[in-house]
Amino acid sequence: MGLLTGKNALIFGLANDKSIAWGIAQAFAREGANLGFSYAGDALEKRVRPLAAQLNVGFVEQCDVSSDEQIAAVAAKAADHFGGVDILVHSIGFANKDELSGFFYNTSRAGFHLAMDISVYSFVGLARAFQPILRPGAALLTLTYYGSVKVAPNYNMMGVAKAALEASTRYMASDFGPSGIRVNAISAGPIRTLAAMGVTGFRDMYKNFADMAPMRENVTAEDCGNAAVYLCSNMAAHVTGEILYVDSGYNIMASADPRTSKEG
Ligand code: NAD
């Protein structure tokens, strides 16, 4: 029996086999969850359907989270298909490329709104739409990045959006707690995905990460998947409102330690 056997889990944000959502999906499948996928739009369907087939996922629905109607529609379809939902994963982020380079103060009003809408509000909107079908003991999970608490050059608007996402995680943990529903976030180290490639200088950020991180290693979507299993399983029954760092310890360091290489 797996850690998620008997749980219905809906994962938003699958784009391709590099997505963190795919690492989470594979770990959830291994642990016995009954899965559903939602993807952003037509352009991704040809990538998402074969991935769904690999894991025998029967529920695969489109939802552009900038639309309240599409969120309501996917929640209604999930209610028909699953009855109740135990796990909802929000692995979605977006900002215009213009907002991910140069100085943060140049962020446009429209770009600010767009990033907040897609990357932050969508987690709140999904939680509200799914509330009626969340079963007791349900877990909501989102993905964030350290650029929310420290300045990561070029991450700019996404850092501000992630700060709001983390605050939203805490507020929703408080709202949903009395119903026995938990809300948490994973703060992942840099991983080479489609979204990450949109951040100017990501390749250097990725390369330098392991020099600073105590474990001297980059992290993977598989690591996020395993952490997600913990947070969404009964193993984390009283863990809520938390930001769990899956980053080889990077966030505890003030500067790189010149005394030790990977070998110690
Ligand atoms: P990804 O590109 O694979 O996933 C991002 C997803 O957001 C895609 O599936 C995309 O279709 C979806 N999306 C964008 N706009 C949408 C919309 N309007 N409606 C519905 N879906 C929409 O990249 P990823 O790195 O797997 O990103 C997943 C999450 O992890 C994001 O929140 C990202 O900020 C976060 N994260 C990524 C890293 C990293 O280094 N890759 C690190 C920490 C946190």
Short mmCIF file of C-alpha atoms and ligand atoms in Angstrom, two decimals:
data_model
loop_
_atom_site.label_atom_id
_atom_site.label_comp_id
_atom_site.label_asym_id
_atom_site.label_seq_id
_atom_site.Cartn_x
_atom_site.Cartn_y
_atom_site.Cartn_z
CA MET A 1 0.00 0.00 0.00
CA GLY A 2 1.34 3.43 -0.98
CA LEU A 3 1.34 6.60 1.11
CA LEU A 4 -1.38 8.07 -1.13
CA THR A 5 -3.50 4.99 -1.78
CA GLY A 6 -7.19 5.89 -1.86
CA LYS A 7 -6.52 9.60 -2.46
CA ASN A 8 -7.78 11.51 -5.48
CA ALA A 9 -5.12 14.01 -6.56
CA LEU A 10 -5.53 16.76 -9.13
CA ILE A 11 -2.35 18.33 -10.49
CA PHE A 12 -2.39 21.72 -12.27
CA GLY A 13 0.63 22.92 -14.23
CA LEU A 14 1.84 20.01 -16.33
CA ALA A 15 3.52 21.30 -19.49
CA ASN A 16 6.02 18.57 -20.40
CA ASP A 17 8.25 15.88 -18.91
CA LYS A 18 10.58 18.54 -17.45
CA SER A 19 7.79 20.14 -15.39
CA ILE A 20 7.96 19.95 -11.62
CA ALA A 21 4.33 18.82 -11.93
CA TRP A 22 5.58 15.72 -13.77
CA GLY A 23 8.00 14.87 -10.94
CA ILE A 24 5.07 15.22 -8.54
CA ALA A 25 2.77 13.15 -10.75
CA GLN A 26 5.26 10.28 -10.98
CA ALA A 27 5.81 10.24 -7.21
CA PHE A 28 2.06 10.38 -6.56
CA ALA A 29 1.43 7.51 -9.00
CA ARG A 30 4.16 5.44 -7.31
CA GLU A 31 2.40 6.02 -3.96
CA GLY A 32 -0.96 4.84 -5.27
CA ALA A 33 -2.86 8.12 -5.83
CA ASN A 34 -5.72 8.26 -8.31
CA LEU A 35 -4.56 11.12 -10.55
CA GLY A 36 -6.09 13.89 -12.63
CA PHE A 37 -4.22 16.48 -14.72
CA SER A 38 -5.10 19.97 -15.83
CA TYR A 39 -3.10 21.91 -18.41
CA ALA A 40 -3.20 25.50 -19.64
CA GLY A 41 -4.44 25.27 -23.22
CA ASP A 42 -4.62 23.55 -26.62
CA ALA A 43 -0.94 24.05 -27.40
CA LEU A 44 0.06 21.73 -24.54
CA GLU A 45 -2.45 18.96 -25.16
CA LYS A 46 -0.17 16.95 -27.45
CA ARG A 47 2.50 16.86 -24.72
CA VAL A 48 0.22 16.27 -21.75
CA ARG A 49 -1.96 13.44 -23.14
CA PRO A 50 0.94 11.01 -23.74
CA LEU A 51 2.26 11.72 -20.23
CA ALA A 52 -1.20 11.05 -18.81
CA ALA A 53 -1.33 7.78 -20.76
CA GLN A 54 2.01 6.69 -19.23
CA LEU A 55 0.45 6.87 -15.76
CA ASN A 56 -3.05 5.69 -16.81
CA VAL A 57 -4.57 9.03 -15.85
CA GLY A 58 -8.24 9.14 -16.85
CA PHE A 59 -9.00 12.77 -16.01
CA VAL A 60 -7.16 15.24 -18.30
CA GLU A 61 -8.79 18.65 -18.62
CA GLN A 62 -7.80 22.02 -19.96
CA CYS A 63 -8.02 25.06 -17.69
CA ASP A 64 -6.57 28.51 -18.27
CA VAL A 65 -6.47 29.77 -14.69
CA SER A 66 -6.88 33.38 -15.77
CA SER A 67 -10.54 32.52 -16.40
CA ASP A 68 -13.02 32.10 -13.52
CA GLU A 69 -15.34 30.25 -15.92
CA GLN A 70 -12.66 27.71 -16.82
CA ILE A 71 -11.79 27.20 -13.15
CA ALA A 72 -15.48 26.62 -12.34
CA ALA A 73 -15.79 24.24 -15.31
CA VAL A 74 -12.80 22.09 -14.31
CA ALA A 75 -14.06 21.93 -10.71
CA ALA A 76 -17.48 20.74 -11.96
CA LYS A 77 -15.85 18.09 -14.16
CA ALA A 78 -13.68 16.95 -11.25
CA ALA A 79 -16.78 16.64 -9.06
CA ASP A 80 -18.40 14.40 -11.72
CA HIS A 81 -15.30 12.30 -12.22
CA PHE A 82 -13.89 11.95 -8.70
CA GLY A 83 -16.75 12.81 -6.37
CA GLY A 84 -14.32 14.20 -3.79
CA VAL A 85 -10.76 15.51 -4.09
CA ASP A 86 -8.03 14.86 -1.48
CA ILE A 87 -5.07 16.64 -3.04
CA LEU A 88 -4.81 19.72 -5.23
CA VAL A 89 -1.39 20.72 -6.54
CA HIS A 90 -0.87 24.21 -8.00
CA SER A 91 2.36 24.15 -10.01
CA ILE A 92 1.69 27.24 -12.09
CA GLY A 93 3.59 30.46 -12.61
CA PHE A 94 3.79 33.07 -15.30
CA ALA A 95 5.23 36.53 -15.93
CA ASN A 96 5.99 38.28 -19.19
CA LYS A 97 9.61 37.87 -20.22
CA ASP A 98 9.91 41.70 -20.03
CA GLU A 99 9.37 41.52 -16.27
CA LEU A 100 12.14 38.93 -15.79
CA SER A 101 15.20 41.01 -16.66
CA GLY A 102 16.68 44.39 -15.83
CA PHE A 103 15.50 46.50 -12.91
CA PHE A 104 12.44 45.53 -10.91
CA TYR A 105 11.28 49.15 -10.76
CA ASN A 106 10.63 48.99 -14.51
CA THR A 107 7.83 46.45 -14.00
CA SER A 108 4.74 47.64 -15.87
CA ARG A 109 1.34 47.88 -14.21
CA ALA A 110 -0.07 45.34 -16.68
CA GLY A 111 2.89 42.99 -16.16
CA PHE A 112 2.51 43.24 -12.39
CA HIS A 113 -1.19 42.40 -12.59
CA LEU A 114 -0.65 39.51 -14.99
CA ALA A 115 2.03 37.83 -12.87
CA MET A 116 -0.05 38.23 -9.70
CA ASP A 117 -3.16 36.91 -11.43
CA ILE A 118 -1.65 33.77 -12.96
CA SER A 119 0.97 32.97 -10.31
CA VAL A 120 -0.86 33.91 -7.11
CA TYR A 121 -4.58 34.55 -7.45
CA SER A 122 -5.06 31.29 -9.34
CA PHE A 123 -4.11 29.31 -6.21
CA VAL A 124 -6.77 31.17 -4.25
CA GLY A 125 -9.35 30.86 -7.04
CA LEU A 126 -8.73 27.12 -7.41
CA ALA A 127 -8.98 26.57 -3.65
CA ARG A 128 -12.32 28.37 -3.55
CA ALA A 129 -13.74 26.54 -6.55
CA PHE A 130 -12.70 23.14 -5.18
CA GLN A 131 -13.69 23.79 -1.57
CA PRO A 132 -17.11 22.10 -1.90
CA ILE A 133 -15.51 18.83 -3.07
CA LEU A 134 -12.42 18.76 -0.85
CA ARG A 135 -12.65 15.81 1.50
CA PRO A 136 -11.69 16.06 5.18
CA GLY A 137 -7.94 15.61 5.49
CA ALA A 138 -7.38 17.18 2.06
CA ALA A 139 -4.10 18.92 1.22
CA LEU A 140 -3.44 21.89 -1.08
CA LEU A 141 0.10 22.46 -2.32
CA THR A 142 1.85 25.16 -4.33
CA LEU A 143 5.39 25.74 -5.61
CA THR A 144 7.46 28.77 -4.68
CA TYR A 145 11.03 30.05 -4.88
CA TYR A 146 13.51 31.73 -2.51
CA GLY A 147 13.35 34.92 -4.62
CA SER A 148 10.30 35.67 -2.45
CA VAL A 149 12.43 36.45 0.62
CA LYS A 150 15.79 37.50 -0.86
CA VAL A 151 16.57 39.40 -4.02
CA ALA A 152 17.36 37.11 -6.94
CA PRO A 153 18.50 39.45 -9.75
CA ASN A 154 16.20 39.27 -12.81
CA TYR A 155 13.62 37.15 -10.96
CA ASN A 156 12.04 40.52 -10.15
CA MET A 157 8.26 40.40 -10.50
CA MET A 158 8.15 36.66 -9.87
CA GLY A 159 9.88 37.21 -6.52
CA VAL A 160 7.18 39.66 -5.51
CA ALA A 161 4.50 37.26 -6.76
CA LYS A 162 6.05 34.36 -4.80
CA ALA A 163 6.04 36.49 -1.62
CA ALA A 164 2.30 37.01 -2.13
CA LEU A 165 1.86 33.31 -2.91
CA GLU A 166 3.57 32.32 0.35
CA ALA A 167 1.41 34.78 2.30
CA SER A 168 -1.67 33.37 0.54
CA THR A 169 -0.56 29.88 1.63
CA ARG A 170 -0.56 31.00 5.27
CA TYR A 171 -3.90 32.82 5.04
CA MET A 172 -5.54 29.83 3.37
CA ALA A 173 -4.00 27.45 5.92
CA SER A 174 -5.76 29.52 8.59
CA ASP A 175 -9.06 29.59 6.66
CA PHE A 176 -9.12 25.88 5.86
CA GLY A 177 -7.55 24.54 9.06
CA PRO A 178 -10.82 24.21 11.00
CA SER A 179 -12.12 21.94 8.20
CA GLY A 180 -9.08 19.68 8.55
CA ILE A 181 -7.70 20.86 5.21
CA ARG A 182 -3.99 21.72 5.04
CA VAL A 183 -2.23 24.23 2.77
CA ASN A 184 1.52 24.17 2.20
CA ALA A 185 4.20 25.21 -0.28
CA ILE A 186 7.46 23.71 -1.51
CA SER A 187 10.25 26.21 -2.15
CA ALA A 188 12.35 24.47 -4.78
CA GLY A 189 15.90 25.21 -5.84
CA PRO A 190 16.42 26.02 -9.53
CA ILE A 191 15.36 23.25 -11.93
CA ARG A 192 15.69 23.39 -15.73
CA THR A 193 12.07 23.73 -16.86
CA LEU A 194 10.22 25.75 -19.47
CA ALA A 195 9.19 28.42 -16.94
CA ALA A 196 12.71 28.68 -15.48
CA MET A 197 14.27 29.25 -18.90
CA GLY A 198 12.24 32.46 -19.15
CA VAL A 199 14.26 34.05 -16.33
CA THR A 200 17.24 35.99 -17.68
CA GLY A 201 20.49 34.52 -16.32
CA PHE A 202 18.85 31.28 -15.18
CA ARG A 203 21.69 29.14 -16.56
CA ASP A 204 24.26 30.91 -14.36
CA MET A 205 21.93 30.81 -11.38
CA TYR A 206 21.56 27.06 -11.91
CA LYS A 207 25.30 26.54 -12.33
CA ASN A 208 26.28 28.61 -9.25
CA PHE A 209 23.63 27.08 -7.01
CA ALA A 210 25.59 23.95 -6.16
CA ASP A 211 28.66 25.98 -5.13
CA MET A 212 26.65 27.69 -2.39
CA ALA A 213 24.29 24.89 -1.28
CA PRO A 214 25.60 22.86 1.69
CA MET A 215 24.89 19.62 -0.17
CA ARG A 216 26.75 20.90 -3.28
CA GLU A 217 24.04 19.48 -5.53
CA ASN A 218 21.20 20.82 -7.61
CA VAL A 219 17.71 19.55 -6.92
CA THR A 220 15.33 17.72 -9.26
CA ALA A 221 11.64 17.54 -10.02
CA GLU A 222 11.80 14.06 -8.48
CA ASP A 223 12.97 15.60 -5.17
CA CYS A 224 9.96 17.93 -5.29
CA GLY A 225 7.73 14.94 -6.00
CA ASN A 226 8.96 13.08 -2.94
CA ALA A 227 8.53 16.16 -0.71
CA ALA A 228 5.05 16.63 -2.18
CA VAL A 229 4.15 13.03 -1.25
CA TYR A 230 5.08 13.81 2.36
CA LEU A 231 3.18 17.11 2.50
CA CYS A 232 0.05 15.67 0.86
CA SER A 233 0.02 12.38 2.77
CA ASN A 234 -1.20 11.59 6.27
CA MET A 235 2.47 11.64 7.32
CA ALA A 236 2.12 15.44 7.46
CA ALA A 237 -1.28 15.30 9.19
CA HIS A 238 -0.64 18.39 11.35
CA VAL A 239 1.70 20.33 9.07
CA THR A 240 0.05 23.38 7.54
CA GLY A 241 0.94 26.90 6.43
CA GLU A 242 4.55 25.83 5.91
CA ILE A 243 7.09 26.65 3.23
CA LEU A 244 9.26 23.52 2.91
CA TYR A 245 12.63 24.20 1.28
CA VAL A 246 13.76 21.53 -1.15
CA ASP A 247 17.03 23.22 -2.04
CA SER A 248 20.02 21.21 -0.77
CA GLY A 249 20.11 23.72 2.12
CA TYR A 250 20.88 26.75 -0.09
CA ASN A 251 18.61 29.07 1.90
CA ILE A 252 20.55 28.68 5.17
CA MET A 253 23.80 30.07 3.72
CA ALA A 254 24.85 33.73 3.83
CA SER A 255 27.73 33.12 1.45
CA ALA A 256 29.49 30.24 -0.26
CA ASP A 257 31.85 28.32 2.01
CA PRO A 258 35.32 28.50 0.42
CA ARG A 259 36.74 25.87 2.82
CA THR A 260 34.98 22.84 1.41
CA SER A 261 34.43 21.45 -2.01
CA LYS A 262 31.83 18.80 -2.77
CA GLU A 263 34.23 16.12 -1.55
CA GLY A 264 34.50 17.88 1.86
P1 NAD B 1 6.71 24.61 -16.19
O1 NAD B 1 6.87 25.60 -17.29
O2 NAD B 1 6.88 23.20 -16.51
O3 NAD B 1 5.34 24.81 -15.41
C1 NAD B 1 4.68 26.04 -15.34
C2 NAD B 1 3.23 25.74 -15.66
O4 NAD B 1 2.40 26.90 -15.50
C3 NAD B 1 3.07 25.25 -17.11
O5 NAD B 1 2.44 23.99 -17.12
C4 NAD B 1 2.17 26.30 -17.72
O6 NAD B 1 1.30 25.79 -18.71
C5 NAD B 1 1.38 26.75 -16.48
N1 NAD B 1 0.64 27.99 -16.73
C6 NAD B 1 1.13 29.19 -17.11
N2 NAD B 1 0.10 30.04 -17.34
C7 NAD B 1 -1.06 29.34 -17.09
C8 NAD B 1 -2.44 29.64 -17.18
N3 NAD B 1 -2.87 30.87 -17.55
N4 NAD B 1 -3.34 28.68 -16.87
C9 NAD B 1 -2.92 27.44 -16.49
N5 NAD B 1 -1.63 27.09 -16.40
C10 NAD B 1 -0.71 28.04 -16.70
O7 NAD B 1 7.81 25.07 -15.10
P2 NAD B 1 8.01 24.61 -13.57
O8 NAD B 1 9.37 25.10 -13.22
O9 NAD B 1 7.66 23.20 -13.42
O10 NAD B 1 6.99 25.54 -12.79
C11 NAD B 1 6.04 25.05 -11.87
C12 NAD B 1 6.02 25.92 -10.62
O11 NAD B 1 7.25 25.75 -9.91
C13 NAD B 1 5.91 27.42 -10.90
O12 NAD B 1 5.09 28.02 -9.93
C14 NAD B 1 7.35 27.88 -10.71
O13 NAD B 1 7.42 29.26 -10.39
C15 NAD B 1 7.75 27.00 -9.55
N6 NAD B 1 9.19 26.90 -9.30
C16 NAD B 1 10.05 26.57 -10.30
C17 NAD B 1 11.40 26.49 -10.04
C18 NAD B 1 12.37 26.15 -11.15
O14 NAD B 1 13.55 26.46 -11.02
N7 NAD B 1 11.94 25.51 -12.22
C19 NAD B 1 11.90 26.75 -8.75
C20 NAD B 1 10.99 27.06 -7.75
C21 NAD B 1 9.65 27.14 -8.02
#
